Amino acid sequence: MDLWTLSDLCTPWCVHVVATLRVADHIAAGKAEIGQLAAASGADRDSLHRVLRHLVSKGLFVEPAPGRFALNETAQGLLGESGRLGLDLDGIGGRMAHSWGTLLSAVRSGKPAFHEAFGRGFWEDLEAHPAIAASFDALMGPGHGVPDWRVLVDAADWESVRTVVDVGGGTGALLAEILRARPEVRGTLVDLAGTVARSGEVFQAAGVADRVATVAQSFFDPLPGGGDLYVLKNVLSDWPDGEATAILRRCAEAARPSGRVVVFTGAGPGEEASPELLMMVLVGGRGRTFEEFREMASMAGLEVTAVGRQASGRVIAECRTV
Ligand SMILES: C[S@@+](CC[C@H](N)C(=O)[O-])C[C@H]1O[C@@H](n2cnc3c(N)ncnc32)[C@H](O)[C@@H]1O
């Protein structure tokens, strides 16, 4: 592949734009002609036409007659909310796309430069923009990776679990699944105030609201104690090593003496961690190999006692305090 093809930004931006304008949904609703499509999308007819013709040349959409567009298999992926969530420039997709513009600063400094584009760090930006935060929650929620409540390696171990604390648990999709599957278990959701505030409907919909406590706090502060199980899913990869170790240490402190900490690690023993450059530009996070995770857990006062894989393929590590 030549350098120009490798570096051309035109196609990715065109994909983001048609996703944001919901062009696929408008076509599916019968608005195939470019004038109708532009009107339905709130777009300039000529500009949208040029963008769509570029995408047709790249294999997204087809133009069966001049000025008329139809979905092909690839374009079907843009239908509905879940398909376009990560691409919507008006939502979290815009934050992710624009953050690539800060890559050079991140590479020069070794630190995330998200604030250069948005005036504050990623998490502060979400707290300041509830609509963007809600689209991030939706991206993290069931559509992004269906939660699997079997977070313990040995199913029989659930018999001893009465309280689960989901640390950085988002709006509670995983905790709701756990509580739905285990009626004897009570749960605590820990996350930032804005996120916790959006969890109510998740727990209501799952019919478990009466067994959940929500705690709006930072996971860098002491966590609610006394839980049998502390869960960290999609959290450690958001942070550099020092902060990730500090979060694990807070879990270890709260889990003492007999609680367990279950971590979704990203990579299993002997596997390579994905480079996760998006984590680097957004939040300064990183993927870690299992051995790196084990070392970090040990520094935080945790010992890995079991390793398993969920149905989704995600690796989970069960840790106990030492
Ligand atoms: C990548 S999301 C993962 C959410 C959820 N565990 C999941 O897997 O869907 C990371 C979560 O960490 C939360 N978070 C970020 N900084 C935090 C902090 N200082 N204290 C508590 N939660 C925080 C975010 O609000 C977000 O819900």
PDB file of C-alpha atoms in Angstrom, residues 72-189:
ATOM      1  CA  ASN A  72     -25.220  -2.402   0.561  1.00  0.00           C
ATOM      2  CA  GLU A  73     -24.090  -4.898   3.206  1.00  0.00           C
ATOM      3  CA  THR A  74     -21.457  -2.538   4.647  1.00  0.00           C
ATOM      4  CA  ALA A  75     -23.931   0.333   4.880  1.00  0.00           C
ATOM      5  CA  GLN A  76     -26.355  -1.882   6.826  1.00  0.00           C
ATOM      6  CA  GLY A  77     -23.882  -1.588   9.691  1.00  0.00           C
ATOM      7  CA  LEU A  78     -24.792   2.113   9.998  1.00  0.00           C
ATOM      8  CA  LEU A  79     -28.475   1.414  10.634  1.00  0.00           C
ATOM      9  CA  GLY A  80     -29.951   2.221  14.032  1.00  0.00           C
ATOM     10  CA  GLU A  81     -28.343   3.745  17.090  1.00  0.00           C
ATOM     11  CA  SER A  82     -25.893   1.028  18.073  1.00  0.00           C
ATOM     12  CA  GLY A  83     -24.224   0.881  14.652  1.00  0.00           C
ATOM     13  CA  ARG A  84     -23.408   4.558  14.584  1.00  0.00           C
ATOM     14  CA  LEU A  85     -22.702   5.290  18.267  1.00  0.00           C
ATOM     15  CA  GLY A  86     -18.925   5.246  17.982  1.00  0.00           C
ATOM     16  CA  LEU A  87     -19.001   7.284  14.751  1.00  0.00           C
ATOM     17  CA  ASP A  88     -21.493  10.023  15.629  1.00  0.00           C
ATOM     18  CA  LEU A  89     -19.560  13.292  15.553  1.00  0.00           C
ATOM     19  CA  ASP A  90     -22.250  14.926  17.709  1.00  0.00           C
ATOM     20  CA  GLY A  91     -21.669  12.338  20.437  1.00  0.00           C
ATOM     21  CA  ILE A  92     -18.780  10.320  21.838  1.00  0.00           C
ATOM     22  CA  GLY A  93     -17.736   9.436  18.278  1.00  0.00           C
ATOM     23  CA  GLY A  94     -16.757  13.081  17.767  1.00  0.00           C
ATOM     24  CA  ARG A  95     -14.618  13.095  20.901  1.00  0.00           C
ATOM     25  CA  MET A  96     -12.856   9.941  19.750  1.00  0.00           C
ATOM     26  CA  ALA A  97     -12.364  11.171  16.179  1.00  0.00           C
ATOM     27  CA  HIS A  98     -11.075  14.626  17.105  1.00  0.00           C
ATOM     28  CA  SER A  99      -8.763  13.258  19.780  1.00  0.00           C
ATOM     29  CA  TRP A 100      -6.592  11.762  17.018  1.00  0.00           C
ATOM     30  CA  GLY A 101      -5.618  15.349  16.247  1.00  0.00           C
ATOM     31  CA  THR A 102      -3.772  15.368  19.573  1.00  0.00           C
ATOM     32  CA  LEU A 103      -1.694  12.282  18.787  1.00  0.00           C
ATOM     33  CA  LEU A 104       1.469  14.216  17.960  1.00  0.00           C
ATOM     34  CA  SER A 105       1.395  15.987  21.345  1.00  0.00           C
ATOM     35  CA  ALA A 106       0.719  12.673  23.088  1.00  0.00           C
ATOM     36  CA  VAL A 107       3.667  11.029  21.350  1.00  0.00           C
ATOM     37  CA  ARG A 108       5.966  13.975  22.051  1.00  0.00           C
ATOM     38  CA  SER A 109       5.048  14.250  25.719  1.00  0.00           C
ATOM     39  CA  GLY A 110       4.028  10.707  26.641  1.00  0.00           C
ATOM     40  CA  LYS A 111       0.839  12.151  28.139  1.00  0.00           C
ATOM     41  CA  PRO A 112      -2.705  12.445  26.804  1.00  0.00           C
ATOM     42  CA  ALA A 113      -3.365  15.792  25.115  1.00  0.00           C
ATOM     43  CA  PHE A 114      -7.163  15.529  24.905  1.00  0.00           C
ATOM     44  CA  HIS A 115      -7.420  18.891  26.715  1.00  0.00           C
ATOM     45  CA  GLU A 116      -5.737  20.571  23.718  1.00  0.00           C
ATOM     46  CA  ALA A 117      -8.808  19.764  21.640  1.00  0.00           C
ATOM     47  CA  PHE A 118     -11.512  20.110  24.296  1.00  0.00           C
ATOM     48  CA  GLY A 119     -10.132  22.339  27.044  1.00  0.00           C
ATOM     49  CA  ARG A 120     -10.170  19.663  29.762  1.00  0.00           C
ATOM     50  CA  GLY A 121      -9.305  16.019  30.307  1.00  0.00           C
ATOM     51  CA  PHE A 122     -11.577  13.265  28.980  1.00  0.00           C
ATOM     52  CA  TRP A 123     -13.461  12.419  32.192  1.00  0.00           C
ATOM     53  CA  GLU A 124     -13.888  16.080  33.150  1.00  0.00           C
ATOM     54  CA  ASP A 125     -15.169  16.754  29.631  1.00  0.00           C
ATOM     55  CA  LEU A 126     -17.793  14.014  30.004  1.00  0.00           C
ATOM     56  CA  GLU A 127     -18.904  15.392  33.366  1.00  0.00           C
ATOM     57  CA  ALA A 128     -19.306  18.819  31.747  1.00  0.00           C
ATOM     58  CA  HIS A 129     -21.312  17.488  28.768  1.00  0.00           C
ATOM     59  CA  PRO A 130     -24.099  15.137  29.913  1.00  0.00           C
ATOM     60  CA  ALA A 131     -25.308  14.354  26.381  1.00  0.00           C
ATOM     61  CA  ILE A 132     -21.821  13.271  25.274  1.00  0.00           C
ATOM     62  CA  ALA A 133     -21.452  11.335  28.537  1.00  0.00           C
ATOM     63  CA  ALA A 134     -24.758   9.563  27.899  1.00  0.00           C
ATOM     64  CA  SER A 135     -23.551   8.495  24.458  1.00  0.00           C
ATOM     65  CA  PHE A 136     -20.315   7.224  26.064  1.00  0.00           C
ATOM     66  CA  ASP A 137     -22.402   5.230  28.569  1.00  0.00           C
ATOM     67  CA  ALA A 138     -24.398   3.778  25.694  1.00  0.00           C
ATOM     68  CA  LEU A 139     -21.192   2.809  23.879  1.00  0.00           C
ATOM     69  CA  MET A 140     -19.917   1.129  27.062  1.00  0.00           C
ATOM     70  CA  GLY A 141     -23.280  -0.513  27.758  1.00  0.00           C
ATOM     71  CA  PRO A 142     -24.781  -3.766  26.544  1.00  0.00           C
ATOM     72  CA  GLY A 143     -24.406  -2.953  22.861  1.00  0.00           C
ATOM     73  CA  HIS A 144     -20.645  -2.597  23.258  1.00  0.00           C
ATOM     74  CA  GLY A 145     -19.998  -5.961  24.837  1.00  0.00           C
ATOM     75  CA  VAL A 146     -22.918  -7.880  26.238  1.00  0.00           C
ATOM     76  CA  PRO A 147     -22.274  -8.185  29.982  1.00  0.00           C
ATOM     77  CA  ASP A 148     -21.844 -11.713  31.218  1.00  0.00           C
ATOM     78  CA  TRP A 149     -22.749 -12.034  34.901  1.00  0.00           C
ATOM     79  CA  ARG A 150     -20.470 -15.096  35.318  1.00  0.00           C
ATOM     80  CA  VAL A 151     -17.509 -13.050  36.471  1.00  0.00           C
ATOM     81  CA  LEU A 152     -16.273 -15.794  38.784  1.00  0.00           C
ATOM     82  CA  VAL A 153     -14.110 -18.524  37.331  1.00  0.00           C
ATOM     83  CA  ASP A 154     -15.822 -21.276  39.347  1.00  0.00           C
ATOM     84  CA  ALA A 155     -19.629 -21.030  39.324  1.00  0.00           C
ATOM     85  CA  ALA A 156     -19.838 -22.750  42.735  1.00  0.00           C
ATOM     86  CA  ASP A 157     -17.993 -19.786  44.271  1.00  0.00           C
ATOM     87  CA  TRP A 158     -21.122 -17.673  43.910  1.00  0.00           C
ATOM     88  CA  GLU A 159     -22.576 -19.475  46.924  1.00  0.00           C
ATOM     89  CA  SER A 160     -20.323 -17.433  49.218  1.00  0.00           C
ATOM     90  CA  VAL A 161     -21.036 -14.082  47.533  1.00  0.00           C
ATOM     91  CA  ARG A 162     -23.677 -11.799  49.007  1.00  0.00           C
ATOM     92  CA  THR A 163     -22.352  -8.355  48.034  1.00  0.00           C
ATOM     93  CA  VAL A 164     -20.770  -7.189  44.783  1.00  0.00           C
ATOM     94  CA  VAL A 165     -19.161  -3.767  44.320  1.00  0.00           C
ATOM     95  CA  ASP A 166     -18.690  -2.708  40.688  1.00  0.00           C
ATOM     96  CA  VAL A 167     -15.901  -0.130  40.722  1.00  0.00           C
ATOM     97  CA  GLY A 168     -16.091   2.309  37.812  1.00  0.00           C
ATOM     98  CA  GLY A 169     -19.161   0.316  36.843  1.00  0.00           C
ATOM     99  CA  GLY A 170     -20.568   2.910  34.444  1.00  0.00           C
ATOM    100  CA  THR A 171     -24.363   3.004  34.456  1.00  0.00           C
ATOM    101  CA  GLY A 172     -24.563  -0.482  35.922  1.00  0.00           C
ATOM    102  CA  ALA A 173     -25.164  -2.813  32.951  1.00  0.00           C
ATOM    103  CA  LEU A 174     -22.929  -5.568  34.360  1.00  0.00           C
ATOM    104  CA  LEU A 175     -24.116  -5.164  37.956  1.00  0.00           C
ATOM    105  CA  ALA A 176     -27.746  -5.321  36.801  1.00  0.00           C
ATOM    106  CA  GLU A 177     -27.014  -8.594  34.980  1.00  0.00           C
ATOM    107  CA  ILE A 178     -25.316 -10.040  38.075  1.00  0.00           C
ATOM    108  CA  LEU A 179     -28.213  -9.084  40.351  1.00  0.00           C
ATOM    109  CA  ARG A 180     -30.782 -10.383  37.908  1.00  0.00           C
ATOM    110  CA  ALA A 181     -29.014 -13.741  37.758  1.00  0.00           C
ATOM    111  CA  ARG A 182     -28.336 -13.968  41.520  1.00  0.00           C
ATOM    112  CA  PRO A 183     -31.415 -12.913  43.572  1.00  0.00           C
ATOM    113  CA  GLU A 184     -29.529 -13.429  46.868  1.00  0.00           C
ATOM    114  CA  VAL A 185     -26.860 -10.857  45.944  1.00  0.00           C
ATOM    115  CA  ARG A 186     -26.860  -7.128  46.705  1.00  0.00           C
ATOM    116  CA  GLY A 187     -24.799  -4.669  44.692  1.00  0.00           C
ATOM    117  CA  THR A 188     -23.015  -1.352  45.017  1.00  0.00           C
ATOM    118  CA  LEU A 189     -22.208   0.751  41.990  1.00  0.00           C
TER     119      LEU A 189
END
